[in-house]
PDB file of C-alpha atoms in Angstrom:
ATOM      1  CA  MET A  15     -23.399  40.646  19.706  1.00 41.00           C
ATOM      2  CA  ASN A  16     -21.876  43.190  17.403  1.00 55.00           C
ATOM      3  CA  LYS A  17     -22.158  42.427  13.321  1.00 69.00           C
ATOM      4  CA  ILE A  18     -18.690  41.353  11.893  1.00 79.00           C
ATOM      5  CA  ASN A  19     -17.413  43.543   8.916  1.00 85.00           C
ATOM      6  CA  PRO A  20     -15.610  42.135   6.233  1.00 89.00           C
ATOM      7  CA  LYS A  21     -11.863  42.206   6.088  1.00 86.00           C
ATOM      8  CA  LEU A  22     -10.665  45.369   3.984  1.00 87.00           C
ATOM      9  CA  PHE A  23      -8.829  43.326   1.470  1.00 88.00           C
ATOM     10  CA  ASP A  24     -11.571  40.771   0.638  1.00 91.00           C
ATOM     11  CA  HIS A  25     -13.853  43.668   0.513  1.00 93.00           C
ATOM     12  CA  LEU A  26     -11.493  45.472  -2.379  1.00 92.00           C
ATOM     13  CA  LYS A  27     -11.062  42.163  -3.880  1.00 92.00           C
ATOM     14  CA  GLU A  28     -14.724  41.865  -4.529  1.00 94.00           C
ATOM     15  CA  LYS A  29     -14.749  45.239  -5.507  1.00 94.00           C
ATOM     16  CA  TYR A  30     -11.934  44.911  -7.866  1.00 93.00           C
ATOM     17  CA  TYR A  31     -13.533  41.707  -9.728  1.00 94.00           C
ATOM     18  CA  ARG A  32     -17.010  43.619 -10.131  1.00 96.00           C
ATOM     19  CA  ASN A  33     -15.218  46.559 -11.671  1.00 95.00           C
ATOM     20  CA  LEU A  34     -16.201  48.512  -8.763  1.00 94.00           C
ATOM     21  CA  LEU A  35     -12.500  49.476  -7.424  1.00 91.00           C
ATOM     22  CA  SER A  36     -11.630  53.335  -7.746  1.00 87.00           C
ATOM     23  CA  PRO A  37      -8.640  54.937  -9.284  1.00 84.00           C
ATOM     24  CA  ASN A  38      -7.781  55.463  -5.479  1.00 83.00           C
ATOM     25  CA  ASP A  39      -8.253  52.286  -3.878  1.00 86.00           C
ATOM     26  CA  GLU A  40      -6.418  50.526  -6.447  1.00 86.00           C
ATOM     27  CA  LYS A  41      -2.942  50.990  -4.815  1.00 83.00           C
ATOM     28  CA  SER A  42      -4.533  49.951  -1.698  1.00 84.00           C
ATOM     29  CA  TYR A  43      -5.625  46.650  -3.284  1.00 89.00           C
ATOM     30  CA  PHE A  44      -2.539  45.615  -4.516  1.00 86.00           C
ATOM     31  CA  ILE A  45      -0.537  46.068  -1.560  1.00 83.00           C
ATOM     32  CA  ALA A  46      -2.980  44.259   0.443  1.00 85.00           C
ATOM     33  CA  GLU A  47      -3.178  41.329  -2.098  1.00 87.00           C
ATOM     34  CA  LYS A  48       0.702  41.065  -1.970  1.00 86.00           C
ATOM     35  CA  GLY A  49       0.455  40.683   2.231  1.00 88.00           C
ATOM     36  CA  ASP A  50      -2.725  38.903   2.295  1.00 89.00           C
ATOM     37  CA  ARG A  51      -1.214  36.146  -0.128  1.00 90.00           C
ATOM     38  CA  ALA A  52       1.812  35.724   2.061  1.00 93.00           C
ATOM     39  CA  GLU A  53      -0.488  35.431   5.237  1.00 93.00           C
ATOM     40  CA  ILE A  54      -2.616  32.534   3.388  1.00 92.00           C
ATOM     41  CA  GLU A  55       0.836  30.755   2.351  1.00 95.00           C
ATOM     42  CA  LEU A  56       2.139  30.949   5.890  1.00 97.00           C
ATOM     43  CA  PHE A  57      -0.819  29.612   7.533  1.00 96.00           C
ATOM     44  CA  LYS A  58      -1.207  26.833   4.946  1.00 95.00           C
ATOM     45  CA  ILE A  59       2.483  25.808   5.610  1.00 97.00           C
ATOM     46  CA  ILE A  60       2.559  26.015   9.427  1.00 97.00           C
ATOM     47  CA  LYS A  61      -0.788  24.353   9.797  1.00 96.00           C
ATOM     48  CA  ASN A  62       0.500  21.304   7.514  1.00 96.00           C
ATOM     49  CA  LYS A  63       3.776  21.155   9.730  1.00 96.00           C
ATOM     50  CA  ILE A  64       2.325  21.344  13.569  1.00 96.00           C
ATOM     51  CA  PRO A  65       0.363  18.891  15.748  1.00 94.00           C
ATOM     52  CA  LYS A  66      -3.416  18.292  14.971  1.00 93.00           C
ATOM     53  CA  SER A  67      -4.168  19.775  18.322  1.00 91.00           C
ATOM     54  CA  TRP A  68      -2.941  22.893  18.061  1.00 94.00           C
ATOM     55  CA  ILE A  69      -5.393  25.850  17.298  1.00 94.00           C
ATOM     56  CA  LEU A  70      -4.829  28.252  14.940  1.00 94.00           C
ATOM     57  CA  LYS A  71      -6.486  31.193  14.468  1.00 94.00           C
ATOM     58  CA  PRO A  72      -5.660  34.495  11.801  1.00 92.00           C
ATOM     59  CA  ASN A  73      -5.989  38.003  11.970  1.00 90.00           C
ATOM     60  CA  TYR A  74      -7.089  37.833  15.651  1.00 93.00           C
ATOM     61  CA  TRP A  75      -7.682  41.436  17.312  1.00 93.00           C
ATOM     62  CA  ILE A  76      -7.460  41.786  21.001  1.00 95.00           C
ATOM     63  CA  GLN A  77      -8.474  44.981  22.996  1.00 93.00           C
ATOM     64  CA  TYR A  78      -6.080  45.212  26.033  1.00 94.00           C
ATOM     65  CA  SER A  79      -4.906  48.498  27.016  1.00 88.00           C
ATOM     66  CA  ARG A  80      -4.680  49.064  23.102  1.00 91.00           C
ATOM     67  CA  THR A  81      -5.981  47.554  20.366  1.00 92.00           C
ATOM     68  CA  ASN A  82      -3.753  44.843  18.388  1.00 93.00           C
ATOM     69  CA  GLU A  83      -3.871  42.585  15.763  1.00 93.00           C
ATOM     70  CA  ILE A  84      -2.109  39.203  15.300  1.00 96.00           C
ATOM     71  CA  ASP A  85      -1.592  37.845  12.161  1.00 96.00           C
ATOM     72  CA  ILE A  86      -1.448  34.266  13.651  1.00 97.00           C
ATOM     73  CA  ILE A  87      -1.965  33.042  16.934  1.00 97.00           C
ATOM     74  CA  ILE A  88      -1.338  29.478  17.970  1.00 97.00           C
ATOM     75  CA  PHE A  89      -2.791  27.915  21.118  1.00 95.00           C
ATOM     76  CA  THR A  90      -0.385  24.608  22.012  1.00 92.00           C
ATOM     77  CA  GLY A  91      -1.336  23.694  25.307  1.00 88.00           C
ATOM     78  CA  LYS A  92       1.971  24.170  26.439  1.00 92.00           C
ATOM     79  CA  PHE A  93       2.632  27.701  25.211  1.00 94.00           C
ATOM     80  CA  VAL A  94       0.718  30.327  22.945  1.00 96.00           C
ATOM     81  CA  TRP A  95       2.707  31.557  19.812  1.00 98.00           C
ATOM     82  CA  LEU A  96       2.440  34.661  18.142  1.00 98.00           C
ATOM     83  CA  VAL A  97       3.226  34.789  14.313  1.00 98.00           C
ATOM     84  CA  GLU A  98       3.671  38.029  12.521  1.00 97.00           C
ATOM     85  CA  CYS A  99       3.974  38.157   8.422  1.00 96.00           C
ATOM     86  CA  LYS A 100       5.982  40.287   6.787  1.00 95.00           C
ATOM     87  CA  ASN A 101       6.220  40.225   2.490  1.00 92.00           C
ATOM     88  CA  TYR A 102       9.100  42.688   2.573  1.00 91.00           C
ATOM     89  CA  SER A 103      11.568  42.571  -0.393  1.00 89.00           C
ATOM     90  CA  GLY A 104      15.328  43.865  -0.308  1.00 93.00           C
ATOM     91  CA  VAL A 105      16.772  44.616   3.448  1.00 96.00           C
ATOM     92  CA  PHE A 106      14.841  44.787   6.443  1.00 96.00           C
ATOM     93  CA  GLU A 107      17.325  45.777   9.392  1.00 96.00           C
ATOM     94  CA  TYR A 108      16.563  46.257  13.264  1.00 95.00           C
ATOM     95  CA  MET A 109      19.363  48.344  14.303  1.00 93.00           C
ATOM     96  CA  ASP A 110      19.782  50.544  17.798  1.00 91.00           C
ATOM     97  CA  GLY A 111      16.208  49.755  18.567  1.00 92.00           C
ATOM     98  CA  ASN A 112      14.703  51.125  15.218  1.00 95.00           C
ATOM     99  CA  CYS A 113      13.672  49.463  11.764  1.00 96.00           C
ATOM    100  CA  TYR A 114      14.986  50.022   8.359  1.00 96.00           C
ATOM    101  CA  ARG A 115      13.898  48.760   5.219  1.00 94.00           C
ATOM    102  CA  ASN A 116      16.539  49.185   2.022  1.00 94.00           C
ATOM    103  CA  LYS A 117      18.330  51.781   4.290  1.00 93.00           C
ATOM    104  CA  LYS A 118      15.213  53.854   4.986  1.00 95.00           C
ATOM    105  CA  PRO A 119      13.239  54.087   8.359  1.00 95.00           C
ATOM    106  CA  ILE A 120       9.977  52.450   8.282  1.00 95.00           C
ATOM    107  CA  ASN A 121       7.620  51.893  11.622  1.00 94.00           C
ATOM    108  CA  ASN A 122       8.929  50.203  14.270  1.00 96.00           C
ATOM    109  CA  GLU A 123       7.417  46.560  13.547  1.00 95.00           C
ATOM    110  CA  ILE A 124       9.696  45.132  16.242  1.00 96.00           C
ATOM    111  CA  SER A 125       8.077  47.269  18.853  1.00 96.00           C
ATOM    112  CA  PHE A 126       4.502  46.457  17.755  1.00 96.00           C
ATOM    113  CA  ALA A 127       5.349  42.795  17.906  1.00 97.00           C
ATOM    114  CA  GLN A 128       6.673  43.338  21.546  1.00 97.00           C
ATOM    115  CA  ASN A 129       3.534  45.208  22.463  1.00 96.00           C
ATOM    116  CA  ARG A 130       1.187  42.297  21.120  1.00 97.00           C
ATOM    117  CA  LYS A 131       3.688  39.704  23.032  1.00 97.00           C
ATOM    118  CA  ASN A 132       3.350  42.112  26.448  1.00 96.00           C
ATOM    119  CA  ALA A 133      -0.463  42.133  26.079  1.00 97.00           C
ATOM    120  CA  ILE A 134      -0.717  38.330  25.685  1.00 97.00           C
ATOM    121  CA  GLU A 135       1.315  37.670  28.796  1.00 96.00           C
ATOM    122  CA  ASN A 136      -0.383  40.469  30.781  1.00 96.00           C
ATOM    123  CA  ILE A 137      -3.692  38.770  30.026  1.00 96.00           C
ATOM    124  CA  LEU A 138      -2.642  35.342  30.929  1.00 95.00           C
ATOM    125  CA  SER A 139      -1.096  36.773  33.985  1.00 95.00           C
ATOM    126  CA  ASP A 140      -4.689  38.429  35.087  1.00 96.00           C
ATOM    127  CA  ASN A 141      -6.042  35.071  34.647  1.00 95.00           C
ATOM    128  CA  LYS A 142      -3.522  33.101  36.910  1.00 92.00           C
ATOM    129  CA  LEU A 143      -1.910  31.795  33.769  1.00 91.00           C
ATOM    130  CA  ASN A 144       1.342  33.417  34.099  1.00 84.00           C
ATOM    131  CA  GLY A 145       3.221  30.568  33.950  1.00 86.00           C
ATOM    132  CA  VAL A 146       2.171  29.570  30.324  1.00 92.00           C
ATOM    133  CA  PRO A 147       5.454  31.123  27.898  1.00 94.00           C
ATOM    134  CA  VAL A 148       4.382  33.089  25.076  1.00 96.00           C
ATOM    135  CA  TYR A 149       6.956  32.991  21.994  1.00 97.00           C
ATOM    136  CA  SER A 150       6.602  35.679  19.112  1.00 98.00           C
ATOM    137  CA  SER A 151       7.953  34.991  15.636  1.00 97.00           C
ATOM    138  CA  MET A 152       8.212  37.445  12.785  1.00 97.00           C
ATOM    139  CA  ILE A 153       8.474  35.569   9.077  1.00 97.00           C
ATOM    140  CA  PHE A 154       9.611  37.114   6.235  1.00 97.00           C
ATOM    141  CA  MET A 155       7.841  35.316   3.133  1.00 96.00           C
ATOM    142  CA  ASP A 156       9.963  36.836   0.308  1.00 93.00           C
ATOM    143  CA  ASN A 157      12.845  34.576  -0.824  1.00 92.00           C
ATOM    144  CA  GLU A 158      14.354  37.832  -1.767  1.00 89.00           C
ATOM    145  CA  CYS A 159      14.282  39.397   1.723  1.00 93.00           C
ATOM    146  CA  ASP A 160      17.389  39.492   3.871  1.00 95.00           C
ATOM    147  CA  VAL A 161      17.277  40.382   7.597  1.00 95.00           C
ATOM    148  CA  LYS A 162      19.587  41.937   9.870  1.00 94.00           C
ATOM    149  CA  ASN A 163      19.530  43.026  13.684  1.00 92.00           C
ATOM    150  CA  ASP A 164      21.949  43.848  16.311  1.00 86.00           C
ATOM    151  CA  ARG A 165      20.037  42.845  19.161  1.00 84.00           C
ATOM    152  CA  ASP A 166      17.885  40.135  20.858  1.00 88.00           C
ATOM    153  CA  SER A 167      14.690  41.787  20.607  1.00 91.00           C
ATOM    154  CA  GLY A 168      12.740  38.677  22.403  1.00 94.00           C
ATOM    155  CA  ILE A 169      11.142  38.541  18.678  1.00 96.00           C
ATOM    156  CA  GLU A 170      12.573  35.504  16.679  1.00 96.00           C
ATOM    157  CA  LEU A 171      12.990  37.080  13.166  1.00 96.00           C
ATOM    158  CA  VAL A 172      12.808  34.213  10.570  1.00 96.00           C
ATOM    159  CA  MET A 173      13.630  34.071   6.650  1.00 96.00           C
ATOM    160  CA  ARG A 174      11.507  32.400   4.312  1.00 95.00           C
ATOM    161  CA  TYR A 175      14.594  29.451   3.907  1.00 94.00           C
ATOM    162  CA  ARG A 176      14.590  28.812   7.442  1.00 96.00           C
ATOM    163  CA  LEU A 177      10.789  28.711   8.162  1.00 97.00           C
ATOM    164  CA  SER A 178      10.436  24.932   7.954  1.00 97.00           C
ATOM    165  CA  ARG A 179      13.415  24.695  10.412  1.00 97.00           C
ATOM    166  CA  HIS A 180      11.865  27.155  12.682  1.00 97.00           C
ATOM    167  CA  ILE A 181       8.785  25.470  12.867  1.00 97.00           C
ATOM    168  CA  ASN A 182      10.052  22.020  13.532  1.00 97.00           C
ATOM    169  CA  GLU A 183      12.155  23.709  16.212  1.00 97.00           C
ATOM    170  CA  MET A 184       8.715  24.971  18.038  1.00 97.00           C
ATOM    171  CA  VAL A 185       7.530  21.685  17.914  1.00 96.00           C
ATOM    172  CA  GLN A 186      10.445  20.333  19.190  1.00 95.00           C
ATOM    173  CA  ARG A 187      10.175  22.943  21.715  1.00 93.00           C
ATOM    174  CA  TYR A 188       6.459  21.758  22.638  1.00 93.00           C
ATOM    175  CA  GLN A 189       7.902  18.195  23.097  1.00 92.00           C
ATOM    176  CA  THR A 190      10.405  19.313  25.804  1.00 91.00           C
ATOM    177  CA  LEU A 191       7.561  21.331  27.876  1.00 87.00           C
ATOM    178  CA  PRO A 192       5.580  20.072  30.665  1.00 79.00           C
ATOM    179  CA  ASP A 193       1.646  19.415  29.775  1.00 72.00           C
ATOM    180  CA  TYR A 194       0.119  21.776  32.443  1.00 70.00           C
ATOM    181  CA  PHE A 195      -2.332  23.547  30.351  1.00 77.00           C
ATOM    182  CA  ASP A 196      -5.428  22.731  28.047  1.00 83.00           C
ATOM    183  CA  ASN A 197      -5.311  24.699  24.639  1.00 83.00           C
ATOM    184  CA  LEU A 198      -8.913  25.203  24.270  1.00 87.00           C
ATOM    185  CA  HIS A 199      -9.078  26.619  27.820  1.00 88.00           C
ATOM    186  CA  LEU A 200      -5.683  29.342  27.015  1.00 90.00           C
ATOM    187  CA  GLU A 201      -8.021  29.924  23.586  1.00 93.00           C
ATOM    188  CA  GLN A 202     -11.245  30.632  25.698  1.00 93.00           C
ATOM    189  CA  THR A 203      -9.356  32.897  28.167  1.00 94.00           C
ATOM    190  CA  ILE A 204      -7.676  35.132  25.468  1.00 95.00           C
ATOM    191  CA  ASP A 205     -11.038  34.995  23.332  1.00 94.00           C
ATOM    192  CA  ARG A 206     -12.550  37.079  26.216  1.00 95.00           C
ATOM    193  CA  TYR A 207     -10.266  39.887  24.894  1.00 96.00           C
ATOM    194  CA  ARG A 208     -11.156  39.216  21.226  1.00 94.00           C
ATOM    195  CA  ILE A 209     -12.664  42.160  19.433  1.00 89.00           C
ATOM    196  CA  ASN A 210     -14.045  42.665  15.734  1.00 83.00           C
ATOM    197  CA  HIS A 211     -11.482  44.596  13.596  1.00 80.00           C
ATOM    198  CA  PRO A 212     -12.286  48.087  13.932  1.00 82.00           C
ATOM    199  CA  PHE A 213     -11.516  49.377  10.537  1.00 83.00           C
ATOM    200  CA  PRO A 214     -14.441  48.334   8.222  1.00 86.00           C
ATOM    201  CA  PRO A 215     -14.180  48.839   4.690  1.00 90.00           C
ATOM    202  CA  LYS A 216     -15.511  51.993   3.313  1.00 90.00           C
ATOM    203  CA  ILE A 217     -19.100  51.669   2.665  1.00 92.00           C
ATOM    204  CA  ILE A 218     -19.863  52.032  -0.985  1.00 92.00           C
ATOM    205  CA  PRO A 219     -23.601  53.611  -1.970  1.00 93.00           C
ATOM    206  CA  VAL A 220     -26.273  51.013  -3.072  1.00 93.00           C
ATOM    207  CA  THR A 221     -26.510  52.754  -6.312  1.00 93.00           C
ATOM    208  CA  LEU A 222     -23.352  51.335  -7.202  1.00 94.00           C
ATOM    209  CA  PHE A 223     -25.316  47.929  -7.396  1.00 95.00           C
ATOM    210  CA  LYS A 224     -26.522  48.839 -11.013  1.00 95.00           C
ATOM    211  CA  GLU A 225     -22.873  49.370 -11.995  1.00 95.00           C
ATOM    212  CA  ALA A 226     -21.313  45.927 -10.688  1.00 96.00           C
ATOM    213  CA  LYS A 227     -20.045  43.514 -13.197  1.00 96.00           C
ATOM    214  CA  THR A 228     -22.488  40.811 -12.895  1.00 96.00           C
ATOM    215  CA  GLY A 229     -22.261  36.850 -12.985  1.00 96.00           C
ATOM    216  CA  ILE A 230     -20.671  34.055 -11.240  1.00 97.00           C
ATOM    217  CA  HIS A 231     -16.871  33.748 -11.208  1.00 97.00           C
ATOM    218  CA  CYS A 232     -14.623  30.920 -10.559  1.00 96.00           C
ATOM    219  CA  ALA A 233     -13.537  30.595  -7.009  1.00 95.00           C
ATOM    220  CA  ILE A 234     -10.306  30.200  -7.483  1.00 93.00           C
ATOM    221  CA  CYS A 235      -8.999  32.389 -10.189  1.00 93.00           C
ATOM    222  CA  TYR A 236     -11.995  34.791 -10.261  1.00 94.00           C
ATOM    223  CA  SER A 237     -12.548  34.180 -14.299  1.00 96.00           C
ATOM    224  CA  TYR A 238     -16.243  34.680 -15.671  1.00 97.00           C
ATOM    225  CA  LEU A 239     -15.390  32.082 -18.118  1.00 97.00           C
ATOM    226  CA  LEU A 240     -17.376  29.283 -16.861  1.00 96.00           C
ATOM    227  CA  LYS A 241     -19.058  26.236 -18.613  1.00 96.00           C
ATOM    228  CA  ASN A 242     -22.275  25.177 -17.125  1.00 93.00           C
ATOM    229  CA  HIS A 243     -22.742  21.325 -16.648  1.00 94.00           C
ATOM    230  CA  TYR A 244     -25.624  19.755 -15.156  1.00 92.00           C
ATOM    231  CA  LYS A 245     -24.830  19.935 -11.005  1.00 94.00           C
ATOM    232  CA  THR A 246     -21.606  21.606 -11.692  1.00 96.00           C
ATOM    233  CA  ILE A 247     -19.572  24.752 -13.233  1.00 96.00           C
ATOM    234  CA  GLU A 248     -16.092  24.395 -14.976  1.00 97.00           C
ATOM    235  CA  CYS A 249     -13.597  27.184 -15.134  1.00 97.00           C
ATOM    236  CA  GLN A 250     -12.629  27.510 -18.548  1.00 97.00           C
ATOM    237  CA  ASP A 251      -9.077  29.058 -17.299  1.00 96.00           C
ATOM    238  CA  CYS A 252      -8.120  27.028 -14.459  1.00 96.00           C
ATOM    239  CA  GLY A 253     -10.403  23.901 -14.772  1.00 96.00           C
ATOM    240  CA  TYR A 254     -11.800  24.382 -11.272  1.00 97.00           C
ATOM    241  CA  ILE A 255     -15.179  22.473 -10.832  1.00 97.00           C
ATOM    242  CA  GLU A 256     -17.823  23.725  -8.383  1.00 97.00           C
ATOM    243  CA  TYR A 257     -21.135  22.294  -7.348  1.00 96.00           C
ATOM    244  CA  LYS A 258     -23.985  24.811  -8.509  1.00 95.00           C
ATOM    245  CA  THR A 259     -25.199  25.122  -5.018  1.00 94.00           C
ATOM    246  CA  GLU A 260     -21.645  25.979  -3.503  1.00 95.00           C
ATOM    247  CA  ALA A 261     -21.405  29.213  -6.109  1.00 96.00           C
ATOM    248  CA  ARG A 262     -24.423  30.012  -5.855  1.00 96.00           C
ATOM    249  CA  LEU A 263     -24.223  30.521  -2.061  1.00 96.00           C
ATOM    250  CA  ARG A 264     -20.799  31.975  -2.482  1.00 97.00           C
ATOM    251  CA  THR A 265     -22.323  34.893  -5.004  1.00 97.00           C
ATOM    252  CA  THR A 266     -24.883  35.551  -2.680  1.00 97.00           C
ATOM    253  CA  ALA A 267     -22.107  36.228   0.126  1.00 97.00           C
ATOM    254  CA  GLU A 268     -20.225  38.282  -2.300  1.00 97.00           C
ATOM    255  CA  LEU A 269     -23.344  40.580  -3.026  1.00 97.00           C
ATOM    256  CA  GLY A 270     -24.128  40.664   1.132  1.00 97.00           C
ATOM    257  CA  MET A 271     -20.272  41.607   1.420  1.00 96.00           C
ATOM    258  CA  LEU A 272     -19.973  44.587  -1.124  1.00 96.00           C
ATOM    259  CA  PHE A 273     -22.898  45.743   0.670  1.00 96.00           C
ATOM    260  CA  TYR A 274     -22.080  44.694   4.086  1.00 95.00           C
ATOM    261  CA  HIS A 275     -23.738  47.965   6.059  1.00 93.00           C
ATOM    262  CA  ASN A 276     -27.256  47.030   3.927  1.00 94.00           C
ATOM    263  CA  ASP A 277     -29.088  44.569   5.753  1.00 92.00           C
ATOM    264  CA  LYS A 278     -31.977  44.264   3.156  1.00 92.00           C
ATOM    265  CA  ILE A 279     -29.706  44.028   0.250  1.00 95.00           C
ATOM    266  CA  LEU A 280     -30.292  40.439  -0.689  1.00 96.00           C
ATOM    267  CA  THR A 281     -33.458  40.267  -1.964  1.00 95.00           C
ATOM    268  CA  PRO A 282     -34.560  37.922  -4.352  1.00 95.00           C
ATOM    269  CA  LYS A 283     -34.446  40.214  -7.382  1.00 95.00           C
ATOM    270  CA  ASN A 284     -30.965  41.517  -6.557  1.00 96.00           C
ATOM    271  CA  ILE A 285     -29.897  38.089  -5.813  1.00 96.00           C
ATOM    272  CA  VAL A 286     -30.723  36.748  -9.202  1.00 96.00           C
ATOM    273  CA  THR A 287     -29.838  39.608 -11.185  1.00 96.00           C
ATOM    274  CA  PHE A 288     -26.025  40.069  -9.381  1.00 97.00           C
ATOM    275  CA  SER A 289     -25.480  36.507 -10.453  1.00 96.00           C
ATOM    276  CA  GLY A 290     -26.555  37.012 -14.224  1.00 95.00           C
ATOM    277  CA  GLN A 291     -28.721  33.560 -13.500  1.00 92.00           C
ATOM    278  CA  VAL A 292     -32.492  34.948 -14.655  1.00 90.00           C
ATOM    279  CA  LYS A 293     -32.949  32.125 -16.575  1.00 89.00           C
ATOM    280  CA  GLU A 294     -32.021  29.654 -13.747  1.00 90.00           C
ATOM    281  CA  LYS A 295     -33.662  31.843 -11.247  1.00 93.00           C
ATOM    282  CA  ASP A 296     -36.247  29.198  -9.697  1.00 93.00           C
ATOM    283  CA  ALA A 297     -33.103  26.975  -9.293  1.00 92.00           C
ATOM    284  CA  PHE A 298     -31.092  29.588  -7.908  1.00 94.00           C
ATOM    285  CA  LEU A 299     -33.566  30.450  -5.375  1.00 93.00           C
ATOM    286  CA  LYS A 300     -34.117  27.050  -4.493  1.00 92.00           C
ATOM    287  CA  SER A 301     -30.595  26.299  -3.604  1.00 90.00           C
ATOM    288  CA  LEU A 302     -30.963  29.428  -1.331  1.00 92.00           C
ATOM    289  CA  TYR A 303     -34.087  28.187   0.025  1.00 89.00           C
ATOM    290  CA  ARG A 304     -32.560  25.044   1.126  1.00 86.00           C
ATOM    291  CA  LYS A 305     -29.579  26.840   3.209  1.00 92.00           C
ATOM    292  CA  TRP A 306     -30.212  30.658   3.567  1.00 95.00           C
ATOM    293  CA  PRO A 307     -31.795  31.863   6.610  1.00 93.00           C
ATOM    294  CA  THR A 308     -34.658  34.515   5.406  1.00 92.00           C
ATOM    295  CA  HIS A 309     -36.581  37.582   7.228  1.00 87.00           C
ATOM    296  CA  SER A 310     -39.837  38.916   6.135  1.00 84.00           C
ATOM    297  CA  SER A 311     -41.107  42.458   6.121  1.00 77.00           C
ATOM    298  CA  HIS A 312     -43.865  44.546   4.551  1.00 72.00           C
ATOM    299  CA  ARG A 313     -42.003  44.810   1.443  1.00 75.00           C
ATOM    300  CA  GLY A 314     -41.296  41.003   1.207  1.00 84.00           C
ATOM    301  CA  VAL A 315     -38.488  38.878   1.699  1.00 88.00           C
ATOM    302  CA  TYR A 316     -35.160  38.898   1.957  1.00 93.00           C
ATOM    303  CA  TYR A 317     -32.286  36.716   2.877  1.00 95.00           C
ATOM    304  CA  HIS A 318     -29.927  37.410   6.054  1.00 94.00           C
ATOM    305  CA  ASN A 319     -27.123  39.337   4.935  1.00 95.00           C
ATOM    306  CA  PHE A 320     -23.971  38.536   7.072  1.00 94.00           C
ATOM    307  CA  GLY A 321     -21.832  40.817   5.184  1.00 94.00           C
ATOM    308  CA  LEU A 322     -19.085  37.966   5.177  1.00 93.00           C
ATOM    309  CA  PRO A 323     -17.371  35.858   2.453  1.00 93.00           C
ATOM    310  CA  TYR A 324     -18.837  32.610   1.996  1.00 95.00           C
ATOM    311  CA  GLU A 325     -16.076  30.484   3.734  1.00 90.00           C
ATOM    312  CA  ALA A 326     -16.414  32.402   6.790  1.00 88.00           C
ATOM    313  CA  ILE A 327     -20.209  31.788   7.007  1.00 92.00           C
ATOM    314  CA  ARG A 328     -20.514  28.554   5.876  1.00 91.00           C
ATOM    315  CA  HIS A 329     -20.566  26.666   8.977  1.00 87.00           C
ATOM    316  CA  LYS A 330     -23.308  29.187   9.680  1.00 86.00           C
ATOM    317  CA  LEU A 331     -25.911  28.370   6.621  1.00 89.00           C
ATOM    318  CA  LYS A 332     -28.961  25.717   7.738  1.00 72.00           C
ATOM    319  CA  LYS A 333     -28.538  22.107   6.602  1.00 53.00           C
ATOM    320  CA  SER A 334     -30.378  20.942   3.660  1.00 43.00           C
ATOM    321  CA  LYS A 335     -34.096  20.566   4.473  1.00 41.00           C
TER     322      LYS A 335
END
């Protein structure tokens, strides 16, 4: 199985808080940050308002004729729901088959959404599941965004103030449809066409390791102002309290993600240096020993580099010995 690369935004964010973001990357980071913030919020809102049996997957890439990314795909057992998230400000218009933002032409996001919907419908048809309905919604998360359209595109355009109502409508639609399908079967069928995202972050040279800001930062607000307790650390800015073991694992994952292309970056020395925990070296490495898989070479022991954020690999780490 091919190694999964970190999302561009996750990589840029860690570079930003480690003072490794180049001036050329700053604009990309802040654009990505706005979009990612909206996607996370939308995911949480939907998850809290739908039946627990529905399966949600964010940032879902498929390969069918062409490469497509679906912001959120939802398997319900009665239909598949594709959700696209936009965080535009101003006015979005779909007129005469074209898209405009504040009167200026932009990429045809409606056409892209139609392509994604067609791809899922074709996948289902190829697997003799052509009776499964596929719905597609484009959600505009900015409260100040207005949406205008002059035709039915097959994509439901939903402004922020209508989001809760739209989710309720999807739940009601689910309740009226016959229960012929199994949502896990639908998921497994489409998962066969799922691919790793094809645009990995720009590789940064290992020599930049020495320039990275060291230390453990808050998992919520990224502040480095932390108060040390016996088993926990407390953020002095937002008040978030995290177990030291979790913080150590998370920081190790962050180093691995920054240099995701390097399988041997996670040496005990590099990890302790990066975390700024030289005084607690033994306790830090003990926490890793209990959880994190290691490899040996003629140069010594190093920890497996998943190259992903801690949230993405938590389930892969071993249980405490």
